[in-house]
Amino acid sequence: MAQGRRKKPARLGRNVEGAPLPPDFEGGRPGLVVAHHGVAVLVRFEDGNEEQIWLQPKQRAVVGDRVRVEGDRLAVDPARGVLRRRDPRGRERTIATNLEGLGIVVAVEPREPPGYIDRGFVIARAAGIQPFLVLNKTDLDEGGALGTRLEEIYADSGPVLRVSAERAEGIEGIAALLAGGKLGAFVGPSGVGKSSLLNALVPDLDLRVGELNRGSGKGTHTTTTATLHALESGGFLVDTAGFKDFIAVDVEPLEAAAFFPGFESVMGEGCRFRDCLHRSEPGCCVLAALESGAIDERRHRAYRQLVEELENPDTLRR
Ligand SMILES: Nc1nc2c(ncn2[C@@H]2O[C@H](COP(=O)(O)OP(=O)(O)OP(=O)(O)O)[C@@H](O)[C@H]2O)c(=O)[nH]1
Ligand SMILES: [Mg+2]
Ligand SMILES: [Zn+2]
């Protein structure tokens, strides 16, 4: 299909999930949402104190939101760096806001589903968030080989960190990426060790960590809600509930064309057409690189699959 008109998924409006309603009052004590408990949020104030604040009906706030509190009322400031996904029931979910970095965490075991990392890169970049890849559990046998493979594919697209939460190895690299007060979040399938990494990074933090299922080798969805934590190095990091599908919300095929990890180095000159989707267009620098072998055929296939998925968001069920 050529650059077809993409059918927009039915939406009730941008304010349904996450994208906050405009602040309804001026002033108030500034704070940061550090945890979300359904009908209330935990707000950390500049003096370090935390308070639970009830949300008004229809009011939305998520971890990372900058807010102001006046009495028992909350005003949510407009956010950028908004990370969203579509959940398995097709609903849009805002995971966190005001993110500058996204750590896509994978592990030797359990392995992430195909395309997970690519989607993470495209979703993050489309939201103006810098993605980085974290390979955890490098203490396990296959860690070295997998690390080499991931570096081959992703090293030109962003930092690839090899770490072990269990041995507290390599984790200072994560903190370094968020130095200077940046806000980052971990995403990744259940069981890859996101909470374990946070426990290793933040002294005295005692997030619940879950064993893998013995039969399936998968994670057991131990973390159920996102929480935000301060790092000693000055940055902040959000632990999220692991999810299997990382399905984009509002990401256009053209954004995948611009942001797909691995195409950066051949995009220098640009394609003949500005709206090139790198599939069959003449004068396409990605197709030229595919021809010359500079881009691997498997990477191009993964890309085409992602674009097809973005073109047909409503039919997507796996
Ligand atoms: N060998 C090894 N095991 C690890 C490492 N990090 C975490 N684990 C184990 O992996 C399992 C899952 O860890 P969690 O930290 O709960 O994983 P998670 O990504 O937070 O999972 P969810 O909260 O379900 O999304 C636990 O049994 C951990 O002990 C590591 O570096 N090496
Ligand atoms: Mg967890
Ligand atoms: Zn092209």
PDB file of N, CA and C in Angstrom, residues 166-266:
ATOM      1  N   GLU A 166      21.861  -8.067  39.566  1.00  0.00           N
ATOM      2  CA  GLU A 166      22.265  -8.982  40.627  1.00  0.00           C
ATOM      3  C   GLU A 166      23.673  -8.680  41.123  1.00  0.00           C
ATOM      4  N   ARG A 167      24.575  -8.373  40.201  1.00  0.00           N
ATOM      5  CA  ARG A 167      25.957  -8.084  40.610  1.00  0.00           C
ATOM      6  C   ARG A 167      26.236  -6.588  40.713  1.00  0.00           C
ATOM      7  N   ALA A 168      25.204  -5.796  40.510  1.00  0.00           N
ATOM      8  CA  ALA A 168      25.349  -4.332  40.499  1.00  0.00           C
ATOM      9  C   ALA A 168      26.461  -3.903  39.540  1.00  0.00           C
ATOM     10  N   GLU A 169      26.513  -4.555  38.383  1.00  0.00           N
ATOM     11  CA  GLU A 169      27.530  -4.223  37.386  1.00  0.00           C
ATOM     12  C   GLU A 169      26.943  -3.352  36.281  1.00  0.00           C
ATOM     13  N   GLY A 170      27.663  -2.330  35.918  1.00  0.00           N
ATOM     14  CA  GLY A 170      27.276  -1.497  34.779  1.00  0.00           C
ATOM     15  C   GLY A 170      26.151  -0.510  35.062  1.00  0.00           C
ATOM     16  N   ILE A 171      25.611  -0.550  36.267  1.00  0.00           N
ATOM     17  CA  ILE A 171      24.426   0.271  36.518  1.00  0.00           C
ATOM     18  C   ILE A 171      24.753   1.757  36.606  1.00  0.00           C
ATOM     19  N   GLU A 172      26.037   2.075  36.881  1.00  0.00           N
ATOM     20  CA  GLU A 172      26.386   3.506  36.958  1.00  0.00           C
ATOM     21  C   GLU A 172      26.217   4.159  35.587  1.00  0.00           C
ATOM     22  N   GLY A 173      26.285   3.355  34.525  1.00  0.00           N
ATOM     23  CA  GLY A 173      26.054   3.893  33.181  1.00  0.00           C
ATOM     24  C   GLY A 173      24.635   4.413  33.008  1.00  0.00           C
ATOM     25  N   ILE A 174      23.694   3.764  33.682  1.00  0.00           N
ATOM     26  CA  ILE A 174      22.298   4.213  33.609  1.00  0.00           C
ATOM     27  C   ILE A 174      22.167   5.557  34.320  1.00  0.00           C
ATOM     28  N   ALA A 175      22.730   5.616  35.534  1.00  0.00           N
ATOM     29  CA  ALA A 175      22.665   6.860  36.306  1.00  0.00           C
ATOM     30  C   ALA A 175      23.326   8.001  35.542  1.00  0.00           C
ATOM     31  N   ALA A 176      24.442   7.691  34.843  1.00  0.00           N
ATOM     32  CA  ALA A 176      25.170   8.741  34.123  1.00  0.00           C
ATOM     33  C   ALA A 176      24.304   9.350  33.016  1.00  0.00           C
ATOM     34  N   LEU A 177      23.483   8.518  32.378  1.00  0.00           N
ATOM     35  CA  LEU A 177      22.639   9.035  31.297  1.00  0.00           C
ATOM     36  C   LEU A 177      21.578  10.010  31.809  1.00  0.00           C
ATOM     37  N   LEU A 178      21.274   9.924  33.102  1.00  0.00           N
ATOM     38  CA  LEU A 178      20.221  10.778  33.667  1.00  0.00           C
ATOM     39  C   LEU A 178      20.789  11.860  34.577  1.00  0.00           C
ATOM     40  N   ALA A 179      22.120  11.989  34.549  1.00  0.00           N
ATOM     41  CA  ALA A 179      22.759  12.984  35.426  1.00  0.00           C
ATOM     42  C   ALA A 179      22.225  14.369  35.102  1.00  0.00           C
ATOM     43  N   GLY A 180      22.296  15.240  36.089  1.00  0.00           N
ATOM     44  CA  GLY A 180      21.836  16.602  35.881  1.00  0.00           C
ATOM     45  C   GLY A 180      20.329  16.736  36.047  1.00  0.00           C
ATOM     46  N   GLY A 181      19.726  15.778  36.725  1.00  0.00           N
ATOM     47  CA  GLY A 181      18.311  15.918  37.060  1.00  0.00           C
ATOM     48  C   GLY A 181      17.343  15.459  36.002  1.00  0.00           C
ATOM     49  N   LYS A 182      17.812  14.655  35.045  1.00  0.00           N
ATOM     50  CA  LYS A 182      16.900  14.187  33.991  1.00  0.00           C
ATOM     51  C   LYS A 182      15.934  13.137  34.528  1.00  0.00           C
ATOM     52  N   LEU A 183      14.778  13.076  33.902  1.00  0.00           N
ATOM     53  CA  LEU A 183      13.782  12.066  34.269  1.00  0.00           C
ATOM     54  C   LEU A 183      13.758  10.973  33.212  1.00  0.00           C
ATOM     55  N   GLY A 184      13.966   9.755  33.657  1.00  0.00           N
ATOM     56  CA  GLY A 184      13.928   8.619  32.735  1.00  0.00           C
ATOM     57  C   GLY A 184      12.958   7.572  33.241  1.00  0.00           C
ATOM     58  N   ALA A 185      12.626   6.611  32.388  1.00  0.00           N
ATOM     59  CA  ALA A 185      11.764   5.508  32.803  1.00  0.00           C
ATOM     60  C   ALA A 185      12.306   4.218  32.212  1.00  0.00           C
ATOM     61  N   PHE A 186      12.048   3.135  32.937  1.00  0.00           N
ATOM     62  CA  PHE A 186      12.320   1.802  32.411  1.00  0.00           C
ATOM     63  C   PHE A 186      11.039   1.231  31.840  1.00  0.00           C
ATOM     64  N   VAL A 187      11.133   0.667  30.657  1.00  0.00           N
ATOM     65  CA  VAL A 187      10.051  -0.174  30.159  1.00  0.00           C
ATOM     66  C   VAL A 187      10.667  -1.498  29.729  1.00  0.00           C
ATOM     67  N   GLY A 188       9.840  -2.508  29.647  1.00  0.00           N
ATOM     68  CA  GLY A 188      10.338  -3.812  29.234  1.00  0.00           C
ATOM     69  C   GLY A 188       9.352  -4.877  29.669  1.00  0.00           C
ATOM     70  N   PRO A 189       9.495  -6.061  29.099  1.00  0.00           N
ATOM     71  CA  PRO A 189       8.589  -7.137  29.483  1.00  0.00           C
ATOM     72  C   PRO A 189       8.722  -7.470  30.960  1.00  0.00           C
ATOM     73  N   SER A 190       7.696  -8.101  31.516  1.00  0.00           N
ATOM     74  CA  SER A 190       7.732  -8.531  32.909  1.00  0.00           C
ATOM     75  C   SER A 190       8.871  -9.529  33.116  1.00  0.00           C
ATOM     76  N   GLY A 191       9.644  -9.321  34.167  1.00  0.00           N
ATOM     77  CA  GLY A 191      10.654 -10.302  34.560  1.00  0.00           C
ATOM     78  C   GLY A 191      12.064 -10.006  34.067  1.00  0.00           C
ATOM     79  N   VAL A 192      12.244  -8.941  33.294  1.00  0.00           N
ATOM     80  CA  VAL A 192      13.597  -8.654  32.799  1.00  0.00           C
ATOM     81  C   VAL A 192      14.472  -8.000  33.878  1.00  0.00           C
ATOM     82  N   GLY A 193      13.832  -7.517  34.947  1.00  0.00           N
ATOM     83  CA  GLY A 193      14.613  -6.993  36.066  1.00  0.00           C
ATOM     84  C   GLY A 193      14.607  -5.475  36.208  1.00  0.00           C
ATOM     85  N   LYS A 194      13.521  -4.845  35.798  1.00  0.00           N
ATOM     86  CA  LYS A 194      13.437  -3.386  35.930  1.00  0.00           C
ATOM     87  C   LYS A 194      13.464  -2.959  37.395  1.00  0.00           C
ATOM     88  N   SER A 195      12.639  -3.605  38.213  1.00  0.00           N
ATOM     89  CA  SER A 195      12.614  -3.250  39.638  1.00  0.00           C
ATOM     90  C   SER A 195      13.931  -3.630  40.299  1.00  0.00           C
ATOM     91  N   SER A 196      14.511  -4.752  39.896  1.00  0.00           N
ATOM     92  CA  SER A 196      15.809  -5.158  40.460  1.00  0.00           C
ATOM     93  C   SER A 196      16.868  -4.102  40.167  1.00  0.00           C
ATOM     94  N   LEU A 197      16.832  -3.536  38.944  1.00  0.00           N
ATOM     95  CA  LEU A 197      17.809  -2.498  38.592  1.00  0.00           C
ATOM     96  C   LEU A 197      17.602  -1.258  39.458  1.00  0.00           C
ATOM     97  N   LEU A 198      16.352  -0.894  39.682  1.00  0.00           N
ATOM     98  CA  LEU A 198      16.101   0.273  40.536  1.00  0.00           C
ATOM     99  C   LEU A 198      16.575   0.018  41.957  1.00  0.00           C
ATOM    100  N   ASN A 199      16.323  -1.188  42.446  1.00  0.00           N
ATOM    101  CA  ASN A 199      16.804  -1.521  43.794  1.00  0.00           C
ATOM    102  C   ASN A 199      18.327  -1.412  43.859  1.00  0.00           C
ATOM    103  N   ALA A 200      18.997  -1.799  42.769  1.00  0.00           N
ATOM    104  CA  ALA A 200      20.457  -1.711  42.759  1.00  0.00           C
ATOM    105  C   ALA A 200      20.929  -0.258  42.671  1.00  0.00           C
ATOM    106  N   LEU A 201      20.114   0.573  42.023  1.00  0.00           N
ATOM    107  CA  LEU A 201      20.521   1.967  41.807  1.00  0.00           C
ATOM    108  C   LEU A 201      20.219   2.870  43.000  1.00  0.00           C
ATOM    109  N   VAL A 202      19.177   2.549  43.736  1.00  0.00           N
ATOM    110  CA  VAL A 202      18.735   3.434  44.814  1.00  0.00           C
ATOM    111  C   VAL A 202      18.896   2.716  46.149  1.00  0.00           C
ATOM    112  N   PRO A 203      19.852   3.175  46.975  1.00  0.00           N
ATOM    113  CA  PRO A 203      20.066   2.521  48.267  1.00  0.00           C
ATOM    114  C   PRO A 203      18.783   2.589  49.106  1.00  0.00           C
ATOM    115  N   ASP A 204      18.519   1.533  49.835  1.00  0.00           N
ATOM    116  CA  ASP A 204      17.360   1.453  50.736  1.00  0.00           C
ATOM    117  C   ASP A 204      16.015   1.334  50.029  1.00  0.00           C
ATOM    118  N   LEU A 205      16.032   1.349  48.699  1.00  0.00           N
ATOM    119  CA  LEU A 205      14.774   1.126  48.008  1.00  0.00           C
ATOM    120  C   LEU A 205      14.521  -0.379  48.057  1.00  0.00           C
ATOM    121  N   ASP A 206      13.277  -0.745  48.278  1.00  0.00           N
ATOM    122  CA  ASP A 206      13.005  -2.175  48.412  1.00  0.00           C
ATOM    123  C   ASP A 206      11.775  -2.534  47.584  1.00  0.00           C
ATOM    124  N   LEU A 207      11.870  -2.292  46.280  1.00  0.00           N
ATOM    125  CA  LEU A 207      10.750  -2.615  45.394  1.00  0.00           C
ATOM    126  C   LEU A 207      10.575  -4.124  45.340  1.00  0.00           C
ATOM    127  N   ARG A 208       9.338  -4.552  45.204  1.00  0.00           N
ATOM    128  CA  ARG A 208       9.069  -5.977  45.128  1.00  0.00           C
ATOM    129  C   ARG A 208       9.593  -6.538  43.804  1.00  0.00           C
ATOM    130  N   VAL A 209      10.218  -7.688  43.912  1.00  0.00           N
ATOM    131  CA  VAL A 209      10.840  -8.347  42.771  1.00  0.00           C
ATOM    132  C   VAL A 209      10.229  -9.736  42.688  1.00  0.00           C
ATOM    133  N   GLY A 210       9.951 -10.217  41.467  1.00  0.00           N
ATOM    134  CA  GLY A 210       9.265 -11.509  41.359  1.00  0.00           C
ATOM    135  C   GLY A 210      10.077 -12.563  40.632  1.00  0.00           C
ATOM    136  N   GLU A 211       9.937 -13.792  41.071  1.00  0.00           N
ATOM    137  CA  GLU A 211      10.577 -14.913  40.376  1.00  0.00           C
ATOM    138  C   GLU A 211       9.944 -15.094  39.005  1.00  0.00           C
ATOM    139  N   LEU A 212      10.693 -15.668  38.078  1.00  0.00           N
ATOM    140  CA  LEU A 212      10.099 -16.037  36.800  1.00  0.00           C
ATOM    141  C   LEU A 212       9.231 -17.279  37.008  1.00  0.00           C
ATOM    142  N   ASN A 213       8.210 -17.402  36.172  1.00  0.00           N
ATOM    143  CA  ASN A 213       7.384 -18.601  36.194  1.00  0.00           C
ATOM    144  C   ASN A 213       8.230 -19.795  35.771  1.00  0.00           C
ATOM    145  N   ARG A 214       8.212 -20.850  36.569  1.00  0.00           N
ATOM    146  CA  ARG A 214       9.094 -21.993  36.288  1.00  0.00           C
ATOM    147  C   ARG A 214       8.759 -22.669  34.968  1.00  0.00           C
ATOM    148  N   GLY A 215       7.494 -22.750  34.660  1.00  0.00           N
ATOM    149  CA  GLY A 215       7.087 -23.409  33.421  1.00  0.00           C
ATOM    150  C   GLY A 215       7.438 -22.594  32.195  1.00  0.00           C
ATOM    151  N   SER A 216       6.962 -21.364  32.161  1.00  0.00           N
ATOM    152  CA  SER A 216       7.076 -20.558  30.937  1.00  0.00           C
ATOM    153  C   SER A 216       8.358 -19.748  30.887  1.00  0.00           C
ATOM    154  N   GLY A 217       9.014 -19.563  32.023  1.00  0.00           N
ATOM    155  CA  GLY A 217      10.199 -18.718  32.062  1.00  0.00           C
ATOM    156  C   GLY A 217       9.874 -17.238  31.917  1.00  0.00           C
ATOM    157  N   LYS A 218       8.584 -16.894  32.002  1.00  0.00           N
ATOM    158  CA  LYS A 218       8.185 -15.496  31.864  1.00  0.00           C
ATOM    159  C   LYS A 218       8.080 -14.825  33.232  1.00  0.00           C
ATOM    160  N   GLY A 219       7.999 -13.509  33.190  1.00  0.00           N
ATOM    161  CA  GLY A 219       7.835 -12.758  34.425  1.00  0.00           C
ATOM    162  C   GLY A 219       6.421 -12.916  34.958  1.00  0.00           C
ATOM    163  N   THR A 220       6.216 -12.515  36.193  1.00  0.00           N
ATOM    164  CA  THR A 220       4.919 -12.748  36.839  1.00  0.00           C
ATOM    165  C   THR A 220       4.204 -11.431  37.170  1.00  0.00           C
ATOM    166  N   HIS A 221       4.518 -10.387  36.431  1.00  0.00           N
ATOM    167  CA  HIS A 221       3.847  -9.093  36.592  1.00  0.00           C
ATOM    168  C   HIS A 221       3.830  -8.649  38.049  1.00  0.00           C
ATOM    169  N   THR A 222       5.020  -8.513  38.575  1.00  0.00           N
ATOM    170  CA  THR A 222       5.172  -8.185  39.983  1.00  0.00           C
ATOM    171  C   THR A 222       4.865  -6.720  40.253  1.00  0.00           C
ATOM    172  N   THR A 223       5.407  -5.849  39.433  1.00  0.00           N
ATOM    173  CA  THR A 223       5.117  -4.418  39.597  1.00  0.00           C
ATOM    174  C   THR A 223       3.776  -4.129  38.943  1.00  0.00           C
ATOM    175  N   THR A 224       2.898  -3.450  39.672  1.00  0.00           N
ATOM    176  CA  THR A 224       1.577  -3.190  39.109  1.00  0.00           C
ATOM    177  C   THR A 224       1.334  -1.711  38.838  1.00  0.00           C
ATOM    178  N   THR A 225       2.169  -0.853  39.367  1.00  0.00           N
ATOM    179  CA  THR A 225       1.944   0.572  39.152  1.00  0.00           C
ATOM    180  C   THR A 225       3.282   1.303  39.060  1.00  0.00           C
ATOM    181  N   ALA A 226       3.307   2.341  38.239  1.00  0.00           N
ATOM    182  CA  ALA A 226       4.558   3.075  38.037  1.00  0.00           C
ATOM    183  C   ALA A 226       4.909   3.893  39.276  1.00  0.00           C
ATOM    184  N   THR A 227       6.190   3.924  39.606  1.00  0.00           N
ATOM    185  CA  THR A 227       6.658   4.767  40.706  1.00  0.00           C
ATOM    186  C   THR A 227       7.948   5.477  40.296  1.00  0.00           C
ATOM    187  N   LEU A 228       8.139   6.656  40.828  1.00  0.00           N
ATOM    188  CA  LEU A 228       9.277   7.503  40.445  1.00  0.00           C
ATOM    189  C   LEU A 228      10.267   7.596  41.604  1.00  0.00           C
ATOM    190  N   HIS A 229      11.546   7.465  41.285  1.00  0.00           N
ATOM    191  CA  HIS A 229      12.559   7.413  42.336  1.00  0.00           C
ATOM    192  C   HIS A 229      13.733   8.336  42.021  1.00  0.00           C
ATOM    193  N   ALA A 230      14.263   8.952  43.058  1.00  0.00           N
ATOM    194  CA  ALA A 230      15.411   9.845  42.887  1.00  0.00           C
ATOM    195  C   ALA A 230      16.699   9.033  42.948  1.00  0.00           C
ATOM    196  N   LEU A 231      17.610   9.316  42.018  1.00  0.00           N
ATOM    197  CA  LEU A 231      18.921   8.668  42.023  1.00  0.00           C
ATOM    198  C   LEU A 231      19.905   9.557  42.766  1.00  0.00           C
ATOM    199  N   GLU A 232      20.931   8.944  43.323  1.00  0.00           N
ATOM    200  CA  GLU A 232      21.928   9.735  44.052  1.00  0.00           C
ATOM    201  C   GLU A 232      22.639  10.718  43.123  1.00  0.00           C
ATOM    202  N   SER A 233      22.758  10.322  41.857  1.00  0.00           N
ATOM    203  CA  SER A 233      23.478  11.153  40.896  1.00  0.00           C
ATOM    204  C   SER A 233      22.666  12.375  40.467  1.00  0.00           C
ATOM    205  N   GLY A 234      21.440  12.484  40.943  1.00  0.00           N
ATOM    206  CA  GLY A 234      20.657  13.670  40.623  1.00  0.00           C
ATOM    207  C   GLY A 234      19.506  13.420  39.676  1.00  0.00           C
ATOM    208  N   GLY A 235      19.544  12.323  38.932  1.00  0.00           N
ATOM    209  CA  GLY A 235      18.445  12.050  38.018  1.00  0.00           C
ATOM    210  C   GLY A 235      17.278  11.370  38.709  1.00  0.00           C
ATOM    211  N   PHE A 236      16.255  11.095  37.939  1.00  0.00           N
ATOM    212  CA  PHE A 236      15.079  10.398  38.448  1.00  0.00           C
ATOM    213  C   PHE A 236      14.736   9.274  37.485  1.00  0.00           C
ATOM    214  N   LEU A 237      14.194   8.201  38.035  1.00  0.00           N
ATOM    215  CA  LEU A 237      13.902   7.044  37.203  1.00  0.00           C
ATOM    216  C   LEU A 237      12.560   6.443  37.617  1.00  0.00           C
ATOM    217  N   VAL A 238      11.755   6.136  36.612  1.00  0.00           N
ATOM    218  CA  VAL A 238      10.435   5.564  36.857  1.00  0.00           C
ATOM    219  C   VAL A 238      10.491   4.065  36.605  1.00  0.00           C
ATOM    220  N   ASP A 239      10.020   3.301  37.570  1.00  0.00           N
ATOM    221  CA  ASP A 239       9.845   1.851  37.378  1.00  0.00           C
ATOM    222  C   ASP A 239       8.414   1.648  36.901  1.00  0.00           C
ATOM    223  N   THR A 240       8.248   0.852  35.874  1.00  0.00           N
ATOM    224  CA  THR A 240       6.885   0.641  35.368  1.00  0.00           C
ATOM    225  C   THR A 240       6.516  -0.834  35.460  1.00  0.00           C
ATOM    226  N   ALA A 241       5.227  -1.091  35.321  1.00  0.00           N
ATOM    227  CA  ALA A 241       4.743  -2.461  35.256  1.00  0.00           C
ATOM    228  C   ALA A 241       5.114  -3.023  33.890  1.00  0.00           C
ATOM    229  N   GLY A 242       5.700  -4.207  33.875  1.00  0.00           N
ATOM    230  CA  GLY A 242       6.136  -4.794  32.608  1.00  0.00           C
ATOM    231  C   GLY A 242       4.959  -5.071  31.693  1.00  0.00           C
ATOM    232  N   PHE A 243       5.160  -4.866  30.404  1.00  0.00           N
ATOM    233  CA  PHE A 243       4.097  -5.238  29.465  1.00  0.00           C
ATOM    234  C   PHE A 243       4.697  -5.919  28.254  1.00  0.00           C
ATOM    235  N   LYS A 244       3.908  -6.864  27.732  1.00  0.00           N
ATOM    236  CA  LYS A 244       4.372  -7.722  26.652  1.00  0.00           C
ATOM    237  C   LYS A 244       4.319  -6.990  25.321  1.00  0.00           C
ATOM    238  N   ASP A 245       3.210  -6.284  25.114  1.00  0.00           N
ATOM    239  CA  ASP A 245       3.036  -5.583  23.847  1.00  0.00           C
ATOM    240  C   ASP A 245       3.352  -4.114  24.029  1.00  0.00           C
ATOM    241  N   PHE A 246       4.183  -3.608  23.155  1.00  0.00           N
ATOM    242  CA  PHE A 246       4.486  -2.182  23.216  1.00  0.00           C
ATOM    243  C   PHE A 246       3.888  -1.578  21.954  1.00  0.00           C
ATOM    244  N   ILE A 247       2.590  -1.296  22.017  1.00  0.00           N
ATOM    245  CA  ILE A 247       1.874  -0.849  20.836  1.00  0.00           C
ATOM    246  C   ILE A 247       1.746   0.664  20.855  1.00  0.00           C
ATOM    247  N   ALA A 248       2.088   1.247  19.737  1.00  0.00           N
ATOM    248  CA  ALA A 248       2.156   2.699  19.660  1.00  0.00           C
ATOM    249  C   ALA A 248       0.774   3.331  19.642  1.00  0.00           C
ATOM    250  N   VAL A 249       0.700   4.514  20.191  1.00  0.00           N
ATOM    251  CA  VAL A 249      -0.490   5.349  20.102  1.00  0.00           C
ATOM    252  C   VAL A 249      -0.098   6.588  19.324  1.00  0.00           C
ATOM    253  N   ASP A 250      -0.854   6.904  18.280  1.00  0.00           N
ATOM    254  CA  ASP A 250      -0.627   8.166  17.575  1.00  0.00           C
ATOM    255  C   ASP A 250       0.765   8.293  16.970  1.00  0.00           C
ATOM    256  N   VAL A 251       1.392   7.194  16.634  1.00  0.00           N
ATOM    257  CA  VAL A 251       2.661   7.287  15.916  1.00  0.00           C
ATOM    258  C   VAL A 251       2.354   7.051  14.440  1.00  0.00           C
ATOM    259  N   GLU A 252       2.785   7.945  13.607  1.00  0.00           N
ATOM    260  CA  GLU A 252       2.486   7.865  12.184  1.00  0.00           C
ATOM    261  C   GLU A 252       3.525   7.001  11.475  1.00  0.00           C
ATOM    262  N   PRO A 253       3.117   6.325  10.390  1.00  0.00           N
ATOM    263  CA  PRO A 253       4.091   5.561   9.600  1.00  0.00           C
ATOM    264  C   PRO A 253       5.321   6.393   9.229  1.00  0.00           C
ATOM    265  N   LEU A 254       5.101   7.661   8.927  1.00  0.00           N
ATOM    266  CA  LEU A 254       6.241   8.512   8.551  1.00  0.00           C
ATOM    267  C   LEU A 254       7.215   8.721   9.710  1.00  0.00           C
ATOM    268  N   GLU A 255       6.679   8.637  10.931  1.00  0.00           N
ATOM    269  CA  GLU A 255       7.580   8.747  12.080  1.00  0.00           C
ATOM    270  C   GLU A 255       8.436   7.487  12.203  1.00  0.00           C
ATOM    271  N   ALA A 256       7.830   6.342  11.905  1.00  0.00           N
ATOM    272  CA  ALA A 256       8.631   5.112  11.891  1.00  0.00           C
ATOM    273  C   ALA A 256       9.706   5.215  10.814  1.00  0.00           C
ATOM    274  N   ALA A 257       9.351   5.774   9.659  1.00  0.00           N
ATOM    275  CA  ALA A 257      10.313   5.936   8.561  1.00  0.00           C
ATOM    276  C   ALA A 257      11.483   6.820   8.987  1.00  0.00           C
ATOM    277  N   ALA A 258      11.193   7.816   9.795  1.00  0.00           N
ATOM    278  CA  ALA A 258      12.238   8.748  10.218  1.00  0.00           C
ATOM    279  C   ALA A 258      13.034   8.217  11.408  1.00  0.00           C
ATOM    280  N   PHE A 259      12.399   7.422  12.259  1.00  0.00           N
ATOM    281  CA  PHE A 259      13.006   7.089  13.560  1.00  0.00           C
ATOM    282  C   PHE A 259      13.403   5.638  13.726  1.00  0.00           C
ATOM    283  N   PHE A 260      13.179   4.793  12.714  1.00  0.00           N
ATOM    284  CA  PHE A 260      13.479   3.373  12.911  1.00  0.00           C
ATOM    285  C   PHE A 260      14.957   3.174  13.229  1.00  0.00           C
ATOM    286  N   PRO A 261      15.252   2.438  14.313  1.00  0.00           N
ATOM    287  CA  PRO A 261      16.664   2.290  14.689  1.00  0.00           C
ATOM    288  C   PRO A 261      17.439   1.455  13.668  1.00  0.00           C
ATOM    289  N   GLY A 262      18.542   2.003  13.224  1.00  0.00           N
ATOM    290  CA  GLY A 262      19.388   1.295  12.262  1.00  0.00           C
ATOM    291  C   GLY A 262      19.404   1.957  10.898  1.00  0.00           C
ATOM    292  N   PHE A 263      18.455   2.859  10.661  1.00  0.00           N
ATOM    293  CA  PHE A 263      18.421   3.551   9.372  1.00  0.00           C
ATOM    294  C   PHE A 263      19.175   4.878   9.419  1.00  0.00           C
ATOM    295  N   GLU A 264      19.556   5.317  10.628  1.00  0.00           N
ATOM    296  CA  GLU A 264      20.106   6.671  10.782  1.00  0.00           C
ATOM    297  C   GLU A 264      21.283   6.927   9.845  1.00  0.00           C
ATOM    298  N   SER A 265      22.199   5.963   9.787  1.00  0.00           N
ATOM    299  CA  SER A 265      23.465   6.239   9.105  1.00  0.00           C
ATOM    300  C   SER A 265      23.288   6.367   7.595  1.00  0.00           C
ATOM    301  N   VAL A 266      22.219   5.802   7.048  1.00  0.00           N
ATOM    302  CA  VAL A 266      22.040   5.904   5.603  1.00  0.00           C
ATOM    303  C   VAL A 266      21.075   7.026   5.226  1.00  0.00           C
TER     304      VAL A 266
END
